[in-house]
Coordinates of C-alpha atoms in Angstrom, one line a residue:
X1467 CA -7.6 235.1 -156.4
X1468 CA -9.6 231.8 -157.9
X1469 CA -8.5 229.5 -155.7
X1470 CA -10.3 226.7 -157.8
X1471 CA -8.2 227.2 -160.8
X1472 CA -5.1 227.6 -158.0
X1473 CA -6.0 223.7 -157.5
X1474 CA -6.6 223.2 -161.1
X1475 CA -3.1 224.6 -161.7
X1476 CA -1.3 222.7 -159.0
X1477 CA -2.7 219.5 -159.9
X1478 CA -1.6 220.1 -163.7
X1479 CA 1.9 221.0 -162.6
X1480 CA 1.8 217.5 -160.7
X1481 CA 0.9 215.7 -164.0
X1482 CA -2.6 214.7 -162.4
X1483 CA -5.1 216.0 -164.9
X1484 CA -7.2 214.2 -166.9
X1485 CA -7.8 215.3 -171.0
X1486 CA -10.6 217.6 -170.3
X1487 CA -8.6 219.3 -167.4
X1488 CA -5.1 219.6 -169.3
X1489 CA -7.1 221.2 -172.4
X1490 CA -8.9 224.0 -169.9
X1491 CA -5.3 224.7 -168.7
X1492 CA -3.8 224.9 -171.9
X1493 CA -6.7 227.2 -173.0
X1494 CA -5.7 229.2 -170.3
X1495 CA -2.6 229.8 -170.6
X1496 CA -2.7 230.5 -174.5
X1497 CA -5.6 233.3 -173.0
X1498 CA -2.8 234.6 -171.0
X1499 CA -5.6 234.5 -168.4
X1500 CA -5.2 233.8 -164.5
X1501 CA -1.6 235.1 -164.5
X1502 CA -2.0 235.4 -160.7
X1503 CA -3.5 231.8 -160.3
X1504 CA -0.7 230.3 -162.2
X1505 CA 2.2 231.7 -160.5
X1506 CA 0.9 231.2 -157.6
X1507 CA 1.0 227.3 -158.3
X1508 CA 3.8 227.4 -159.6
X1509 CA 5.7 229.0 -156.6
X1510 CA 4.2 227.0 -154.2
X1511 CA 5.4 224.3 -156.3
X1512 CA 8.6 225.4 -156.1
X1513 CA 8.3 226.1 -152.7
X1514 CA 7.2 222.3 -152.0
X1515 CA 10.4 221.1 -153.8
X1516 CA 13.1 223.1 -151.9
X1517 CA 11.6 222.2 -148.4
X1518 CA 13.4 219.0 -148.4
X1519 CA 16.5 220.6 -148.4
X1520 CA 17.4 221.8 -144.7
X1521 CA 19.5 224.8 -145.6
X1522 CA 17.8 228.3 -146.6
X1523 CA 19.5 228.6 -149.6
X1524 CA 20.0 226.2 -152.0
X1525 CA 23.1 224.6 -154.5
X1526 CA 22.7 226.3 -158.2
X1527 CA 22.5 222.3 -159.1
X1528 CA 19.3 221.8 -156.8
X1529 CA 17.9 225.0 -158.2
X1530 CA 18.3 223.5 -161.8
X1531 CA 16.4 220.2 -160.5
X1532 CA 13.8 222.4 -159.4
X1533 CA 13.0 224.5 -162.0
X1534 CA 13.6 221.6 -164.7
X1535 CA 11.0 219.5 -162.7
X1536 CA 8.7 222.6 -163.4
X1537 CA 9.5 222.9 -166.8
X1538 CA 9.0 219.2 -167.6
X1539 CA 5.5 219.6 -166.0
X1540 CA 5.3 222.5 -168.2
X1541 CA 6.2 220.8 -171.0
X1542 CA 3.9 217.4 -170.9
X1543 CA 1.4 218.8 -172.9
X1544 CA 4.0 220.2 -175.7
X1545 CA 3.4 224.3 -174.8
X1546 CA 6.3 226.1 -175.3
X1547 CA 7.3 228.2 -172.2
X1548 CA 7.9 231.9 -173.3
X1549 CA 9.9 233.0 -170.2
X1550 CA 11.2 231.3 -167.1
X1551 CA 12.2 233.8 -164.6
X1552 CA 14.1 232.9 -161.3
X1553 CA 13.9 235.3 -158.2
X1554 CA 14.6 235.2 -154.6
X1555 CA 12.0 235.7 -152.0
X1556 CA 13.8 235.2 -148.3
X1557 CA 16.5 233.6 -149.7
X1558 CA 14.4 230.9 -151.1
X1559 CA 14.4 230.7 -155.2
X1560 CA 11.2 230.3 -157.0
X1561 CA 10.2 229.9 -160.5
X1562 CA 7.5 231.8 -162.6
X1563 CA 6.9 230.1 -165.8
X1564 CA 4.5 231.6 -168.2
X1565 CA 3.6 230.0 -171.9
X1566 CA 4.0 230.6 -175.3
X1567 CA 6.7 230.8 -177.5
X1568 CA 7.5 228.8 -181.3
X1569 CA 10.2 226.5 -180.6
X1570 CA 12.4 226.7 -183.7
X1571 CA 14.7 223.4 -185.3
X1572 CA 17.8 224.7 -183.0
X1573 CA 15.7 224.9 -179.9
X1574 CA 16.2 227.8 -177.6
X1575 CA 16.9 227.8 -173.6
X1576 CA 16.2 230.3 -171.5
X1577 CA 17.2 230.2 -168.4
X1578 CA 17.6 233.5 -165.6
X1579 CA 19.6 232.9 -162.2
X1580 CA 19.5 235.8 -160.0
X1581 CA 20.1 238.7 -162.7
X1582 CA 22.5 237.0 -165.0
X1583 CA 20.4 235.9 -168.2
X1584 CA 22.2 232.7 -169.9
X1585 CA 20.5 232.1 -173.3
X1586 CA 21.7 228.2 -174.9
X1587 CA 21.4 227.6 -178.7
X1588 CA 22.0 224.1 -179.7
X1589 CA 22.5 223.4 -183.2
X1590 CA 21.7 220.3 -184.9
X1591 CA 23.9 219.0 -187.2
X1592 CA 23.5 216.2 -190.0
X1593 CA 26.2 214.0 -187.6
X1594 CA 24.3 214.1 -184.8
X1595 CA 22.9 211.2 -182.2
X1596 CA 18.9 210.4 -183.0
X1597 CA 17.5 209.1 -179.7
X1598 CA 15.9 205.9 -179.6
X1599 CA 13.4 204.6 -181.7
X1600 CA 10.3 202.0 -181.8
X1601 CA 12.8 198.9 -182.7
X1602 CA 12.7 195.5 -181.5
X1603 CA 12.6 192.1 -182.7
X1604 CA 10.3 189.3 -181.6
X1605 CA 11.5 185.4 -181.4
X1606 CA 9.3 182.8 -182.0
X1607 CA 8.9 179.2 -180.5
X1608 CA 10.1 177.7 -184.3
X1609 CA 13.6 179.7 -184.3
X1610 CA 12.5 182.4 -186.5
X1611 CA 13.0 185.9 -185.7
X1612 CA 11.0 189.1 -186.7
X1613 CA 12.0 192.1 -187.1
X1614 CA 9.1 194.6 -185.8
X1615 CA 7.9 197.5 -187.8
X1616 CA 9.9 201.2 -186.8
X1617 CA 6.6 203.1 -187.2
X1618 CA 4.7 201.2 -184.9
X1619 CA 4.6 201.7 -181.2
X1620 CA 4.0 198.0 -180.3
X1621 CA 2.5 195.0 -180.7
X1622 CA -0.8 193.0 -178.9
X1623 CA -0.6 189.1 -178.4
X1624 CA -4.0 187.8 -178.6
X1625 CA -5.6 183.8 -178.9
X1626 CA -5.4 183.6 -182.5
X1627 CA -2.2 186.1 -183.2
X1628 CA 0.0 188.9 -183.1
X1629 CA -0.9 192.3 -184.8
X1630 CA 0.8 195.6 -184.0
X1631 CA -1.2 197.7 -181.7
X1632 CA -3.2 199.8 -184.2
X1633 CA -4.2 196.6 -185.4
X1634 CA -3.3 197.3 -188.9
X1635 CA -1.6 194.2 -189.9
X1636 CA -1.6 190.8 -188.5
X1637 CA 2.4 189.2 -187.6
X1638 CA 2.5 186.0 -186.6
X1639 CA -0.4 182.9 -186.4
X1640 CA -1.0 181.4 -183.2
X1641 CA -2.4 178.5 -182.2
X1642 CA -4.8 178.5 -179.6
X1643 CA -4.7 175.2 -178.2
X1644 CA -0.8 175.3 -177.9
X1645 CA 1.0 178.1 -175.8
X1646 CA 4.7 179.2 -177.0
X1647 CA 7.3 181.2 -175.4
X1648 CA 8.2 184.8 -177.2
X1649 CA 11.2 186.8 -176.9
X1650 CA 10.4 190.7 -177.5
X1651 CA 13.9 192.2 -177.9
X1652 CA 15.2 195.3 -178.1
X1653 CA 18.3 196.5 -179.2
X1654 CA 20.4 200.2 -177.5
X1655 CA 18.7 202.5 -179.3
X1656 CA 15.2 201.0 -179.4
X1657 CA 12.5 200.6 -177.0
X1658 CA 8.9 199.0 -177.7
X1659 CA 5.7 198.1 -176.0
X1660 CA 3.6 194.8 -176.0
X1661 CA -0.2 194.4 -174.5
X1662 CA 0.4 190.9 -173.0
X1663 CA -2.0 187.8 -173.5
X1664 CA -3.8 188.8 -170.6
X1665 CA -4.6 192.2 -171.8
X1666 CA -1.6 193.2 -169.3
X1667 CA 1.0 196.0 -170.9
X1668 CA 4.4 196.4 -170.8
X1669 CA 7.1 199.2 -171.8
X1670 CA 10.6 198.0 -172.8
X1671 CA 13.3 200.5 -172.3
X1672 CA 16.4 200.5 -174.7
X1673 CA 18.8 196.9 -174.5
X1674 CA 16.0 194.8 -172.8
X1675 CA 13.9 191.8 -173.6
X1676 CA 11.3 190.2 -172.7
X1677 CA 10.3 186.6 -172.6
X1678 CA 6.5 185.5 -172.1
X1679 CA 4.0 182.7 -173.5
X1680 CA 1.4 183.2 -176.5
X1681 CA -1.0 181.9 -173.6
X1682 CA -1.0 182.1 -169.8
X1683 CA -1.3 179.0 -167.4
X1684 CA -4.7 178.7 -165.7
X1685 CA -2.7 178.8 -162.1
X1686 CA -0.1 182.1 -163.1
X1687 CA 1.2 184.6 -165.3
X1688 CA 4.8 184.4 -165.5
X1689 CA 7.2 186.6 -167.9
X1690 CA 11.1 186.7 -167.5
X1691 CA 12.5 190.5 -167.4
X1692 CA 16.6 191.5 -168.8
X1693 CA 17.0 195.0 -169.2
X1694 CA 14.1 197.2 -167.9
X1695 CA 10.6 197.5 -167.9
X1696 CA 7.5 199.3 -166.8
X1697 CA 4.5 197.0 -166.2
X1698 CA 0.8 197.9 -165.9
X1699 CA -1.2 194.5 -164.7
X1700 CA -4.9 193.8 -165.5
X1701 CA -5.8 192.2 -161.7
X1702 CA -6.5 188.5 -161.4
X1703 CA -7.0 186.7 -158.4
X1704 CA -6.9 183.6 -159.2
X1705 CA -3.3 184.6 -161.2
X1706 CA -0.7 185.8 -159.8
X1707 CA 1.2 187.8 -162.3
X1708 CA 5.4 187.2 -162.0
X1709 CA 8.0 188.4 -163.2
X1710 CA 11.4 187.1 -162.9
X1711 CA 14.9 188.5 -163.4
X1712 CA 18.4 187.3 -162.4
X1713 CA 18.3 186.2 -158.8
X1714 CA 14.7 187.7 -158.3
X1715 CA 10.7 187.1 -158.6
X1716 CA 7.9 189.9 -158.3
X1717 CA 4.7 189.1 -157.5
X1718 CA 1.2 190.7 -158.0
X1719 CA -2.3 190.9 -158.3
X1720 CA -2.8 194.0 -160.2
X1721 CA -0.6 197.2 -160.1
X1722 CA 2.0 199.2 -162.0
X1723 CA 5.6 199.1 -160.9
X1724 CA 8.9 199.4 -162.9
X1725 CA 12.4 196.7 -162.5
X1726 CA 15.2 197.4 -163.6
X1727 CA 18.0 194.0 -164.4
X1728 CA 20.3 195.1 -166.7
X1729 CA 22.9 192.6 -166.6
X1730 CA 25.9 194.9 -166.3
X1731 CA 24.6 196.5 -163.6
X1732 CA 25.6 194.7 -159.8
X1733 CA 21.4 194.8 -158.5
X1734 CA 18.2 195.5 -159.1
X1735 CA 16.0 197.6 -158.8
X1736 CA 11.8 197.4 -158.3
X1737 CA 9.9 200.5 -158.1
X1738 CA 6.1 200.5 -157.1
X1739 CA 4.2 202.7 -158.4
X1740 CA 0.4 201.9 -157.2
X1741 CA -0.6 198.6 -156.1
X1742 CA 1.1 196.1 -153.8
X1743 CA 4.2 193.8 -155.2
X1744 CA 5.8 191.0 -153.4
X1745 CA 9.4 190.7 -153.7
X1746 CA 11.7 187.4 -153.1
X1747 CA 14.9 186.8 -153.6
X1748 CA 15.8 183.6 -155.2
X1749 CA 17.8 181.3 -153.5
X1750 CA 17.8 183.7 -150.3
X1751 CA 15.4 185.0 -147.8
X1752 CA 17.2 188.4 -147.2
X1753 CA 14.4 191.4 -145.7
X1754 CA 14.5 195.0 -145.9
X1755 CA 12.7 197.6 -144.2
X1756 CA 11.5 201.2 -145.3
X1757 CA 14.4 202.6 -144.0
X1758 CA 16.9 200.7 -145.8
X1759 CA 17.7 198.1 -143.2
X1760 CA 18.3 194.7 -143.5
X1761 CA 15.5 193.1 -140.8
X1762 CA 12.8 190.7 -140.5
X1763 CA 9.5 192.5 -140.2
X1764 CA 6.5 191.3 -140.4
X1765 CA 5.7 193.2 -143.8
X1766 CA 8.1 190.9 -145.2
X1767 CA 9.1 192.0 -149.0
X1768 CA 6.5 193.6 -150.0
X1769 CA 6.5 196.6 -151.2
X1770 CA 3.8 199.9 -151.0
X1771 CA 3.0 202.7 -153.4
X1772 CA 6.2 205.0 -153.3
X1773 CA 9.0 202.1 -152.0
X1774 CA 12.3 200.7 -154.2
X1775 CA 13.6 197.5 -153.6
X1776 CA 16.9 197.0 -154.6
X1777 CA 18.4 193.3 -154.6
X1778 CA 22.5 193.2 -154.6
X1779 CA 24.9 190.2 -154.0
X1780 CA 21.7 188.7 -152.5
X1781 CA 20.9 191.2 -150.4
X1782 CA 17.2 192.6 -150.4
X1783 CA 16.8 196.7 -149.0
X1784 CA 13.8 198.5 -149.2
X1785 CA 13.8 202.5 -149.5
X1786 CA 10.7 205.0 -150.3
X1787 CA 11.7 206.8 -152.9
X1788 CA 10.6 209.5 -155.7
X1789 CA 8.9 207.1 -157.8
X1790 CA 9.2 209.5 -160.8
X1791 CA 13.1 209.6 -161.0
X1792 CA 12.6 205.9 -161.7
X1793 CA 10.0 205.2 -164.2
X1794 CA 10.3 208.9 -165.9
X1795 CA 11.9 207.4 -168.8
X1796 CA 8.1 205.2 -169.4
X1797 CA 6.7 208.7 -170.2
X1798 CA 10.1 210.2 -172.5
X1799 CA 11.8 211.7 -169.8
X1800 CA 15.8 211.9 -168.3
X1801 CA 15.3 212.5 -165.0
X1802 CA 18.9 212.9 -162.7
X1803 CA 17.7 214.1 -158.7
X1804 CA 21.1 213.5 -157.4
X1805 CA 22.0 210.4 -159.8
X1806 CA 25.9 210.1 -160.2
X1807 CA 27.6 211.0 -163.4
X1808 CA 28.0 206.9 -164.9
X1809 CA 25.1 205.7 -163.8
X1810 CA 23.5 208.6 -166.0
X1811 CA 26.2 207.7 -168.7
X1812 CA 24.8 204.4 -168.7
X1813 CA 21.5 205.6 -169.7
X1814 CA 22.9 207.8 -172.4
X1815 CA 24.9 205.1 -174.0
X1816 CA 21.7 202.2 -173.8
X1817 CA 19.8 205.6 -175.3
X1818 CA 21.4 206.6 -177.9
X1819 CA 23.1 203.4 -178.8
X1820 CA 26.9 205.0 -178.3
X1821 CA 30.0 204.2 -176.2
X1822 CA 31.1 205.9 -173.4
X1823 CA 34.2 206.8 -172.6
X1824 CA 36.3 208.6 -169.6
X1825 CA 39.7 210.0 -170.0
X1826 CA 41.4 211.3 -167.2
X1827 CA 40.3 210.9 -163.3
X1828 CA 36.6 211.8 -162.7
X1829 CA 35.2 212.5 -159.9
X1830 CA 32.1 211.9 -158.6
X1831 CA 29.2 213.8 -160.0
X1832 CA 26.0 214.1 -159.0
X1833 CA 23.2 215.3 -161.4
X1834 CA 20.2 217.3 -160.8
X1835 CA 17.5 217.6 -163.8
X1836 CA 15.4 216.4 -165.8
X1837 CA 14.8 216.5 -170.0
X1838 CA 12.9 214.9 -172.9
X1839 CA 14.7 212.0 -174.2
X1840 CA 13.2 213.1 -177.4
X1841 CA 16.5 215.1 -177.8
X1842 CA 19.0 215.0 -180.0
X1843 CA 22.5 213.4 -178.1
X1844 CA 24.0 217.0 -179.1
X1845 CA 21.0 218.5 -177.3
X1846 CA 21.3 216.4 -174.0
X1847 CA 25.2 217.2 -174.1
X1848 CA 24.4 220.6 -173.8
X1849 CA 22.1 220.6 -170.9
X1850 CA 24.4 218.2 -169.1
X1851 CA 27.5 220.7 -170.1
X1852 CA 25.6 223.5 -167.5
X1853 CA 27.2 221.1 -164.6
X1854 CA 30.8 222.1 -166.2
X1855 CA 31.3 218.5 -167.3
X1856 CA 33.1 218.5 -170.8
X1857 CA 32.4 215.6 -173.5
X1858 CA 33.6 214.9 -177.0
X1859 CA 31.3 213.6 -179.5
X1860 CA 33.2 210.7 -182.4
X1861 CA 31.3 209.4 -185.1
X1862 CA 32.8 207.5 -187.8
X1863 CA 30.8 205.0 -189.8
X1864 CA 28.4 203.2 -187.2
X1865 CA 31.3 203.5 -184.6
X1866 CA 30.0 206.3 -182.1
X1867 CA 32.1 207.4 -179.2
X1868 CA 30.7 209.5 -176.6
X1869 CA 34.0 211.1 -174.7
X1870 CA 33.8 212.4 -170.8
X1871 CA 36.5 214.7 -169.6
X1872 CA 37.3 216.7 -166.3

């Protein structure tokens, strides 16, 4: 066994490659080379993934979060998987995925548990759900509003303007002496990015906005976050980049992290990714831990690579969490790794830009999985109908009705 290309496939599973590495593994696999190398990785993959849970076997539902976490690795670099095979070694399942197979415009699922083979077709109709789009609308400091173009994937503010990121066409004028406050908006069903005046970048997820000046102060770099975002900061010493939210201020020097303020939602939530963040509450002085518990340490808020802050009724907790789960939707991906039924709902409806709504008594649900968001809503339903939860599907007009039953 190569145990080189064993690391080479590991690390590609984790999403850690680089562009040279992710075209050798592709090559690869197309080669239907290394067979042995790649299952290997894989199962030890798999392996790594079930070892949180104490038990020797394992829910059907955490199966399905483990082998859609492998397929979605799988998947990053748009190779279709041939054949995913589940089988039992010591009462522990594993996964052997091996590549290719032609996708075709109904999309095929195959999926084997034990011996029984389920094969899914989803059909898509003409009344189906789209998923979000690049839409957003940008407010300027004179009262007008512009609506963004769909085909572009964001825009850049620079000294002397605003041109979308391919640089292609120029937006707005700005003056370079003066700095005015912007409002990037987007609407359910839209999401959009912006390269900040600083050169720093931000994602907007669906129903968010995002309020900034044409030019930074020579002391800080302060935006104003509703909705949710994913930031990646260019470092400054000398300014501290902050981002505000309802009842909450983030500070930092240079990192990537993710907050979540949606204004339905009772708290929120700041996920580091790499960096360091300071978190304060406004108006309070509340202190969490790593373990979730309120205290006063002497780390204060801050938060390391891999911790969650969540901030609710003025109340600060920090958690380490799967940083993944939390900013998966920055790179197109659901991912669910225990998340309960409406809180998922919620990111359906803000998604697809459609109401959701229960009949009957629901329990609660947890979900395990994880898809593209580049599905169809017919698509996602389907997927989500594995965990025997029933929905109904209304559209009339521009009125669209997502239905969950028991």
């Amino acid at each position: 066994m190569n145990e080189l290309l064993v690391q080479l496939f590991a690390k590609y599973l984790r999403g850690m490659c680089n562009h040279e590495e992710i075209n050798r593994v592709v090559k690869l696999l197309q080669e239907g080379a290394h067979q042995e190398e790649w299952e290997y990785a894989v199962d030890s993959l798999a392996k790594e993934l079930a070892s949180e849970d104490a038990q020797l076997t394992v829910s059907l539902k955490k199966t399905e979060y483990l082998h859609q976490r492998i397929l979605r690795s799988v998947e990053r670099t748009q190779i279709p998987i041939r054949r995913l095979t589940w089988y039992k070694r010591n009462r522990f399942p594993y996964a052997v995925a091996m590549a290719l197979v032609v996708f075709v415009a109904g999309a095929l699922f195959y999926r084997d548990i034990g011996k029984s083979r389920l094969l899914v077709a989803v059909k898509i109709t003409e009344n189906d759900i789209q998923p979000a789009s690049s839409r957003a609308t940008l407010a300027l400091a004179d009262g007008r509003t512009i609506m963004l173009n769909g085909s572009k994937e964001g825009i850049i503010t620079a000294d002397n303007g605003i041109t979308y990121q391919d640089r292609s066409e120029k937006i707005v004028h700005l003056n370079g002496h003066t700095s005015d406050q912007l409002v990037l908006t987007t609407p359910r069903g839209g999401t959009y990015t912006v390269v900040l005046p600083d050169g720093s970048k931000a994602w907007l997820n669906a129903a968010s906005s995002l309020k900034y000046p044409s030019h930074f102060t020579d002391n800080e770099r302060l935006v104003e976050i509703q909705g949710e975002a994913y930031f990646m900061i260019v470092k400054d010493a000398k300014r501290p980049f902050k981002v505000r939210s309802k009842g909450q201020e983030v500070e930092v020097l240079g990192t990537e992290f993710n907050v979540s303020a949606y204004p339905e939602d009772n708290e929120i939530k700041t996920t580091l990714v790499s960096g360091a963040v300071q978190v304060a509450v406004i108006g309070g002085e509340s202190r969490g831990n790593s373990y979730g518990h309120q205290s006063e340490d002497s780390r204060g808020n801050k938060l390391l690579p891999g911790e969650q802050s969540t901030l609710k009724q003025g109340r600060l907790n920090i958690n380490k969490v799967d940083v993944s789960t939390y900013v998966g939707w920055k790179d197109g991906d659901f991912i669910f790794n225990g998340l309960e039924l409406r809180e998922a709902m919620k990111q359906l409806s803000r998604w697809y830009d459609v109401e959701v709504v229960y009949e009957g008594a629901i329990p609660p649900t947890p979900l395990y999985g994880s898809f593209s968001r580049a599905f169809t809503l017919s698509k996602t339903l389907e997927i989500l109908k594995e965990g025997r939860i029933n929905f109904k599907l209304e559209k009339q007009g521009t009125t669209k009705r997502l239905i969950v039953k028991q």
